[in-house]
Structure formats: C-alpha cells, structure tokens
Coordinates of C-alpha atoms and ligand atoms in Angstrom, one line a residue:
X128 CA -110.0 -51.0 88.4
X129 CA -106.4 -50.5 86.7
X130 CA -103.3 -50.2 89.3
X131 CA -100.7 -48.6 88.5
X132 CA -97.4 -50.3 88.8
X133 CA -95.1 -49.3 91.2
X134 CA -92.3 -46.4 89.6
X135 CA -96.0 -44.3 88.4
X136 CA -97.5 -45.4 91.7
X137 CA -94.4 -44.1 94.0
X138 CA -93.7 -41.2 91.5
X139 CA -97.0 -39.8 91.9
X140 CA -97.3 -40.7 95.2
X141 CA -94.2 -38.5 96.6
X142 CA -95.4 -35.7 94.2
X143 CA -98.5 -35.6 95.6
X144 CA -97.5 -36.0 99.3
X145 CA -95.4 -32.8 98.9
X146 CA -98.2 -30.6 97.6
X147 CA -99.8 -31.8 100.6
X148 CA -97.1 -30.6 102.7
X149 CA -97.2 -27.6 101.2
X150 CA -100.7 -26.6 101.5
X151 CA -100.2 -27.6 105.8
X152 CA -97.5 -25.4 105.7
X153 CA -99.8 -22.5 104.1
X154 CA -102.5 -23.4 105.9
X155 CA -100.7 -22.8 109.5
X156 CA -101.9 -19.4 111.4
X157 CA -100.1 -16.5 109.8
X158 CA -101.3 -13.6 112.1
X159 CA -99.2 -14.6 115.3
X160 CA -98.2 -12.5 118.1
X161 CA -97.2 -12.7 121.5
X162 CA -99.4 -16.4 121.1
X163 CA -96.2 -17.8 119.0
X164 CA -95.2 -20.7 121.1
X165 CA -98.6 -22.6 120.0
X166 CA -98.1 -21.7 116.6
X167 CA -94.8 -23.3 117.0
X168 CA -96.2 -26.7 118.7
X169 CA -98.8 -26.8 115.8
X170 CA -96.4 -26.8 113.7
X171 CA -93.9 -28.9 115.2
X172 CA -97.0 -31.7 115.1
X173 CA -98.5 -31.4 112.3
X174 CA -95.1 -30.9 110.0
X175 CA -93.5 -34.0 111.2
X176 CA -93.6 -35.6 108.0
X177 CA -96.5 -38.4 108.4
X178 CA -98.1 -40.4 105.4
X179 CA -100.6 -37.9 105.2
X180 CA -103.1 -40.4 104.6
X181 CA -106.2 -39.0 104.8
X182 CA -106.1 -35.7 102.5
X183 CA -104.5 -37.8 100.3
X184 CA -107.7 -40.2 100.5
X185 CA -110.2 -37.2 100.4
X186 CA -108.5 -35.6 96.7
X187 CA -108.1 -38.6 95.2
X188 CA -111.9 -39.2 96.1
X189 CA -112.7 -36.1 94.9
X190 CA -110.6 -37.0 92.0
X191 CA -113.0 -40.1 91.5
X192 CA -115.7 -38.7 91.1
X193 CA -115.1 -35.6 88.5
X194 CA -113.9 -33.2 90.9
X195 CA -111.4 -30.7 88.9
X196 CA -110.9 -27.9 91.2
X197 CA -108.3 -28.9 93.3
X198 CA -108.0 -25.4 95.7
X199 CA -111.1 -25.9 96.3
X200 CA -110.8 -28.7 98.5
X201 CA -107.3 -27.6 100.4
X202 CA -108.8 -26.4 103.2
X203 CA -110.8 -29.6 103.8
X204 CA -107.3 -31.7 103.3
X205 CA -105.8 -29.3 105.8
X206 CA -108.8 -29.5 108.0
X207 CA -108.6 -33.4 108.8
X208 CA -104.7 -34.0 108.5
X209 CA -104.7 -31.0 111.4
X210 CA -107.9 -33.2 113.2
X211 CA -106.0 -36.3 113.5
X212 CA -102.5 -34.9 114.2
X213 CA -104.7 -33.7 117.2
X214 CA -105.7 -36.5 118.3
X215 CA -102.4 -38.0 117.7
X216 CA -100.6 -35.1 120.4
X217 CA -103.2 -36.3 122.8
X218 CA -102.9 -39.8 122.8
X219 CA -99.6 -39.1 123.5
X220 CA -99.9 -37.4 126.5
X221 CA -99.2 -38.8 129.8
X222 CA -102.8 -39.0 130.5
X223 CA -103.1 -41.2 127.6
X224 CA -100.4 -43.4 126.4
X225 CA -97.6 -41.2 127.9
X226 CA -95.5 -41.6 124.5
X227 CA -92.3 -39.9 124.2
X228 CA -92.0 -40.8 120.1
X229 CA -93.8 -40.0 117.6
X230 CA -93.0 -40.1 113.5
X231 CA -89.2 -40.5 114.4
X232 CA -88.9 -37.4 117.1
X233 CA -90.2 -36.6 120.3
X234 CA -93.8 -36.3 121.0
X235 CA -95.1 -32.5 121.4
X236 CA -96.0 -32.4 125.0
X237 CA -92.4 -33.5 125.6
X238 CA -91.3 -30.6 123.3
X239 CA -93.0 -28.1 124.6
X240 CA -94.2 -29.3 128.1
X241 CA -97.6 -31.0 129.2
X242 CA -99.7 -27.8 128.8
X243 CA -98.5 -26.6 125.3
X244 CA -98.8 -30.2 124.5
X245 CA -102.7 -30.0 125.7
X246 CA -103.1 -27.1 124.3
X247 CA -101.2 -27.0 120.6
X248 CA -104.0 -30.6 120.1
X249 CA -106.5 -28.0 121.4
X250 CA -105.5 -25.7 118.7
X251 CA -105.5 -27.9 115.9
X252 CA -108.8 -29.1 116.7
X253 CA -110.1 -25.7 116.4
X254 CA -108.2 -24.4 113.8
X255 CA -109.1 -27.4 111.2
X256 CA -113.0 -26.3 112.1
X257 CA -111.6 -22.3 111.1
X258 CA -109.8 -23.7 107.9
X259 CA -112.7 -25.9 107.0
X260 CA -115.8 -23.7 107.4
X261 CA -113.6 -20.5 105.7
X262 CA -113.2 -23.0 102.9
X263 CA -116.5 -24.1 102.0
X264 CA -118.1 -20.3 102.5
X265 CA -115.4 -19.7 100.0
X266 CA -116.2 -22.7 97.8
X267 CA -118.3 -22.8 94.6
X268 CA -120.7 -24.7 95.8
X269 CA -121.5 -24.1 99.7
X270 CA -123.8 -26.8 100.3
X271 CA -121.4 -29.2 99.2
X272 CA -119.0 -27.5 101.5
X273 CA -121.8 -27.9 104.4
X274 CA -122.0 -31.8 103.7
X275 CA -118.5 -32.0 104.2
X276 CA -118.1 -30.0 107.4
X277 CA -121.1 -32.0 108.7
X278 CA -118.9 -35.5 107.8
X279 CA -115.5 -34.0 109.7
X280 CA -117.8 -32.9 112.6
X281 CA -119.4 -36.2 112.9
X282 CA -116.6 -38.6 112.3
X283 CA -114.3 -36.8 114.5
X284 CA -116.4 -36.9 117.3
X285 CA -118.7 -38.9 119.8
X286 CA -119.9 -40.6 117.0
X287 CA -116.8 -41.4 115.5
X288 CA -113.0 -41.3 116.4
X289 CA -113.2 -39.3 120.4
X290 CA -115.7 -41.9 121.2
X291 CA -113.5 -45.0 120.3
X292 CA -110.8 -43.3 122.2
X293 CA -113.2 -43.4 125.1
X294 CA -113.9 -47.2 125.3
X295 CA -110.2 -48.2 124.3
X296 CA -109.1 -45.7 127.3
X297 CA -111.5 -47.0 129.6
X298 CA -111.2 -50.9 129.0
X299 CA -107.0 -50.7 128.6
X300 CA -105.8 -53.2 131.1
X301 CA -109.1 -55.2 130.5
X302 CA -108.9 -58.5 128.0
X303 CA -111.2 -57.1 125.3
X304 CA -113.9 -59.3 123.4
X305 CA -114.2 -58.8 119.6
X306 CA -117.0 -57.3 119.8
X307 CA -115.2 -54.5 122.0
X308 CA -112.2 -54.6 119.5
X309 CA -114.2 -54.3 116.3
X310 CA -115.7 -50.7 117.6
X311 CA -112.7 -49.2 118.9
X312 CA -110.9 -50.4 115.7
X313 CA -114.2 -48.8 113.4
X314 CA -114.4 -45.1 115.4
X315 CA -111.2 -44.2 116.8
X316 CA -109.0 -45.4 113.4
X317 CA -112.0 -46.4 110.8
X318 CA -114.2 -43.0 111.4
X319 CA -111.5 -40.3 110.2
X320 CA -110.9 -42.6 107.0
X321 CA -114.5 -42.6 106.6
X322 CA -114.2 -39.0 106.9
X323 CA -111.7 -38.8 104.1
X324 CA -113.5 -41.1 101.2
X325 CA -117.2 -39.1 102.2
X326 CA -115.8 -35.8 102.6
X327 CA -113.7 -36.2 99.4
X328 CA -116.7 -37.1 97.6
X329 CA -119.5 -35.1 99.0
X330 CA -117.2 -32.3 97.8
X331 CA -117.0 -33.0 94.2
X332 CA -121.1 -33.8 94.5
X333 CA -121.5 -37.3 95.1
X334 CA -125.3 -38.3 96.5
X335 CA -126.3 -40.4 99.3
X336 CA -126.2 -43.4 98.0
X337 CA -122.6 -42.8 96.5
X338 CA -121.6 -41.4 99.9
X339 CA -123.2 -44.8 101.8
X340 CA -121.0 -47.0 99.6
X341 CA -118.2 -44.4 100.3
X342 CA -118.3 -45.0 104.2
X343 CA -118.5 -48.4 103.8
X344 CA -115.0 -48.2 101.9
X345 CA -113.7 -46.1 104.5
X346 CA -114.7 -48.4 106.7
X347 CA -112.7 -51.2 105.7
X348 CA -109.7 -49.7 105.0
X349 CA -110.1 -48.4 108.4
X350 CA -110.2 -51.7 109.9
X351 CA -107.5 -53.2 107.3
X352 CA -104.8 -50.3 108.5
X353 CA -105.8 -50.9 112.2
X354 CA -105.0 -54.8 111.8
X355 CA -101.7 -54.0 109.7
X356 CA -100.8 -51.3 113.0
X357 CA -101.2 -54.7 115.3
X358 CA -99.0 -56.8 112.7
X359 CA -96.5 -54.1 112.7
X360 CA -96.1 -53.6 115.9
X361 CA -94.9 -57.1 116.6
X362 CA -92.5 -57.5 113.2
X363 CA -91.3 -53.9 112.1
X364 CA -88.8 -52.1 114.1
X365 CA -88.6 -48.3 115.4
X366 CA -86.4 -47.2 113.1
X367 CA -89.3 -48.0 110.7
X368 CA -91.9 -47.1 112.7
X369 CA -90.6 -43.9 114.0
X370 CA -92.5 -45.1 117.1
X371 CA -91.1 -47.6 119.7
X372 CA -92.2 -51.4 118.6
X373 CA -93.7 -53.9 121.0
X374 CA -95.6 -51.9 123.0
X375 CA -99.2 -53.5 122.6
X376 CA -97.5 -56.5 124.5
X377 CA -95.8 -54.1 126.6
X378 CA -99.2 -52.7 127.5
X379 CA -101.1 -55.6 127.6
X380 CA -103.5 -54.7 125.2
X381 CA -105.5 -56.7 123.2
X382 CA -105.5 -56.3 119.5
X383 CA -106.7 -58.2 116.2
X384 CA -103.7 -60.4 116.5
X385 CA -103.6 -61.1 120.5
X386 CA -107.1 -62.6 119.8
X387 CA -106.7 -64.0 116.3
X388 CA -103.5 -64.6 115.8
X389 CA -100.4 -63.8 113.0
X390 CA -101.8 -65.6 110.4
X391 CA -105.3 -64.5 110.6
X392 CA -104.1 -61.2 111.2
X393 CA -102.5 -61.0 107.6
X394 CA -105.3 -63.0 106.1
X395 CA -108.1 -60.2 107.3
X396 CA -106.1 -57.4 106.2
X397 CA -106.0 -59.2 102.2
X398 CA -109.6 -59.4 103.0
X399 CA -110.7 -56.4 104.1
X400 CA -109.0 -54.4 101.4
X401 CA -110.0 -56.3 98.5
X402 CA -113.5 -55.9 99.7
X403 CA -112.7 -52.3 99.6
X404 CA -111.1 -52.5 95.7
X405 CA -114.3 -54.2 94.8
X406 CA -116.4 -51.5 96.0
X407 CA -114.6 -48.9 94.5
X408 CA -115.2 -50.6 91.0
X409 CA -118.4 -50.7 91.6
X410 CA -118.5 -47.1 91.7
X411 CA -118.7 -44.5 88.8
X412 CA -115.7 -42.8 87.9
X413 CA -111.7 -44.1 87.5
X414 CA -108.8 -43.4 89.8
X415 CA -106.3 -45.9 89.6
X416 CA -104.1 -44.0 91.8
X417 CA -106.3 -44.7 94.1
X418 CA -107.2 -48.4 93.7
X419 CA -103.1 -48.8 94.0
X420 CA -102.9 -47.2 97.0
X421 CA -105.7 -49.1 99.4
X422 CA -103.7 -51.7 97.7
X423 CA -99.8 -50.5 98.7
X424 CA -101.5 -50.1 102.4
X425 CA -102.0 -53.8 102.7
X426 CA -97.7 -53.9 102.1
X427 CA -97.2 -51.1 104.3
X428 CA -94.1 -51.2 106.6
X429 CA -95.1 -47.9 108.3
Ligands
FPP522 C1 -101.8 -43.6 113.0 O1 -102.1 -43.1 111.8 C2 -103.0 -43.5 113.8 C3 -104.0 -44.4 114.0 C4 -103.9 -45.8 113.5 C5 -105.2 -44.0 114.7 C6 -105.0 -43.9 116.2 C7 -106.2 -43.1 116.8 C8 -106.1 -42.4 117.8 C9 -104.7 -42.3 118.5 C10 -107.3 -41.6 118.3 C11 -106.9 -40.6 119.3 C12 -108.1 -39.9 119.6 C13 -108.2 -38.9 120.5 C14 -109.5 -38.2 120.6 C15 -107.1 -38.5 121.4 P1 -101.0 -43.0 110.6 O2 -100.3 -44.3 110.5 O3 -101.7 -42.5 109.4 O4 -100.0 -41.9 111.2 P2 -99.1 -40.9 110.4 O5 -99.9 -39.7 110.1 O6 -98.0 -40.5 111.4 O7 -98.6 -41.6 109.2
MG523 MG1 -101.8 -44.7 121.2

C-alpha cells in the first residue's frame, strides 16, 4: 500500500489527533453535581495528551473499508481511548505499579488521592460502556454497533487486556518464559489494539472473515508496540517518555529484550510490523494514512 511521506503523514496526523481530542473533551459527563471531583479525575486522565492510538486505529479502519460517516463512530473512539486510560490510572496505583508519572505529570491517584484514583479508572470503565452503547442505539446501523460493543467488551476483558494484567501481576518478581511473555504481551497490550482495527471495521460492515484478518493485524502491531515499550525503556529518556526510564530493570521484570536481547528486540519489531503492512494490502480498500502509521510506530520514540 502507498505511504505517505512524512510532512502529509505528520500534517494529517496532528490534524487528526486534535479532532480526537476534541471529541474526549465532548464526550466527558456534562450533567455534574455535587459528584464533580470524579469528573475532574476523568478528566485529568483521560486529557493528558497521549498518542491516542487506538481511536485513531479504529477511524482510520473504518476509513479502510468505505466507512464515510465519521460521527458515527465518535462514541466508539471515545469509548476505548476512555477503556485504556482506565486501565492506565490503575496500573498506576500503588497496588499495581505504584507510579507517580504518567504522560509527563503526575499519575491520578496521586492527584486526587488513592480512592478518587480507584474510582475516576472505575468511572471511565463504565462511562466508555455508557458512551458506546448510546452510540450504536443511535447509529444507522445497530447491529453493526452491537458487533462492536461485543469486540470492546471482549478485548477489554478476561479474555483480553484484564486478564494479561492478571498473569503479569501475579508472576512479577518471577523470571518469565516466552511462552508467559508472549500472552501477557498479546492481552494486556495486543487485545485493545485488536479492539481498535475490529471495532473500526465491524463498524463500517466488514464480515468475519475481514474482521479475522483484522485481529490478526491488531495483533501484531500489538506485540510490535510492546517490544518497541521494552527497547524504549532502556534507550529513550523521561523527558521523552513522560514516564520514568529504566524501570523494567529496576523491577526486575522480564521483557522481550531481557530474554532476547537489543538486537533481536529491534529485529522483531521490523518483523512483526511488516507482517502487519502485508496483511493490510491484502485487504480491500486503501488507507495510506494508515499503512504509514503502523509503519512511523516501528520509529517511535514515545
Ligand atoms: C501504553 O500505551 C500502554 C501499554 C503499552 C499497555 C499497558 C497495559 C496495561 C497497563 C494494562 C492495564 C490493565 C488493567 C486492567 C489495569 P500508549 O503508549 O499508547 O500510551 P499513551 O496513550 O499515553 O500514548
Ligand atoms: Mg505498568
């Protein structure tokens, strides 16, 4: 598929990026009362400015495969940018991995204290479900709307990212084999990416089969941004990271390049994600925007 180069690539990335910060911002609980401190932590969390990755994934999906109506699918974009921040203001709590930084500022539970922090992920969790099913009874097309609630449901859950969460919280400590490595790295990072390429399509109608290939994508990219996470946590630096550096080694945990090393680190990463370009050409439909950016995330500093 055709790439763009990189002045259309970042151009239409940033442009895109702030309609997507937009539509969180419109998308946050307007009816508040004396409840306003959790709309505040919500906010706090899920405005701090992070690549928005994954509603970006699920429109330009959408995008692929003929979808045109673009308000049609905000609430589903809001929906999973709120289900990960959630799951990012509980893996920083102290239960967790007791993080005090997060995208350049403090974490939420520090912000607002341990329960606010417990319950503002709490909140988003529920309120991307609210958002979600309000926008597929609203949508066109409400089965399609279904098939994408019952994506989000499933890859945000047992089945996907809370159960890799599970196992990597219950074997940290423990040298991991790669067998142990491979599914934490697929559900708790590879299922909401998933979540975004099937979602995106089952919204603009894609069938089974299209949606199979679709996961399989997901899936890649998934493991290709988990290995580039390891990589940058040894050679980027805070101030890039907005998150301190170093602390897999810190924490002893074992990750792609703990077990494989640097080299084969990088190397699977290349892999992975041309794998994924060469599934997405074998797909119908054209979005070189999107072919670029599986390939910018490979370069990724952040
Ligand atoms: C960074 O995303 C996040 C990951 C690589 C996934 C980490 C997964 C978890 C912490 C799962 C936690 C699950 C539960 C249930 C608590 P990113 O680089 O896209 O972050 P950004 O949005 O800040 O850019
Ligand atoms: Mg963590």
């Amino acid at each position: 598929m055709r790439q763009l180069n990189s002045e259309e690539f970042e151009k239409e990335l940033s442009e895109r990026v702030e309609k997507i910060e937009l539509i969180l911002q419109e998308a946050l609980p307007a009816h508040i009362t004396m409840q306003k401190t959790i709309r505040d932590a919500m906010e706090y969390s899920l405005m701090a400015g992070g690549k928005r990755l994954r509603p970006l994934l699920l429109s330009e999906t959408y995008r692929l495969f003929g979808g045109e109506d673009m308000q049609q699918i905000h609430p589903f974009m809001a929906a999973l940018e709120m289900i990960h921040t959630y799951s990012l203001v509980h893996d920083d709590l102290p239960a967790m991995d007791n993080d005090e930084y997060r995208r350049g500022r403090k974490t939420t539970h520090i912000v607002f204290g341990e329960d606010m922090g417990i319950l503002a992920g709490d909140a988003l969790l529920n309120y991307a479900y609210e958002t979600a099913v309000k926008g597929a009874a609203a949508c066109g097309q409400p089965e399609r709307g279904l098939k994408a609630l019952e994506i989000l449901s499933e890859k945000a859950g047992v089945y996907g990212m809370v159960g890799g969460q599970v196992v990597d919280v219950e074997l940290t400590g423990k040298p991991l084999e790669e067998e142990q490595l491979d599914f934490i790295y697929r559900l708790k990072t590879g299922a909401l990416l998933e979540a975004a390429f099937m979602s995106g399509a089952a919204l603009a109608g894609a069938g089974d089969e299209e949606l199979q290939r679709m996961e399989r994508i997901g899936c890649l990219v998934g493991q290709a941004f988990q290995i580039q996470d390891d990589i940058l946590d040894i050679v980027s630096t805070t101030e890039e990271l907005g998150k301190p550096v170093g602390s897999d080694v810190r924490n002893e945990k074992t990750t792609y390049v703990s077990l494989h090393g640097m080299d084969a680190a990088k190397k699977a990463v290349e892999e992975y994600s041309q794998e994924a370009l060469e599934l997405l050409d074998s797909v119908r439909g054209e979005n070189p925007f999107l072919a670029t950016l599986i390939t910018a995330l490979i370069h990724r500093k952040k």
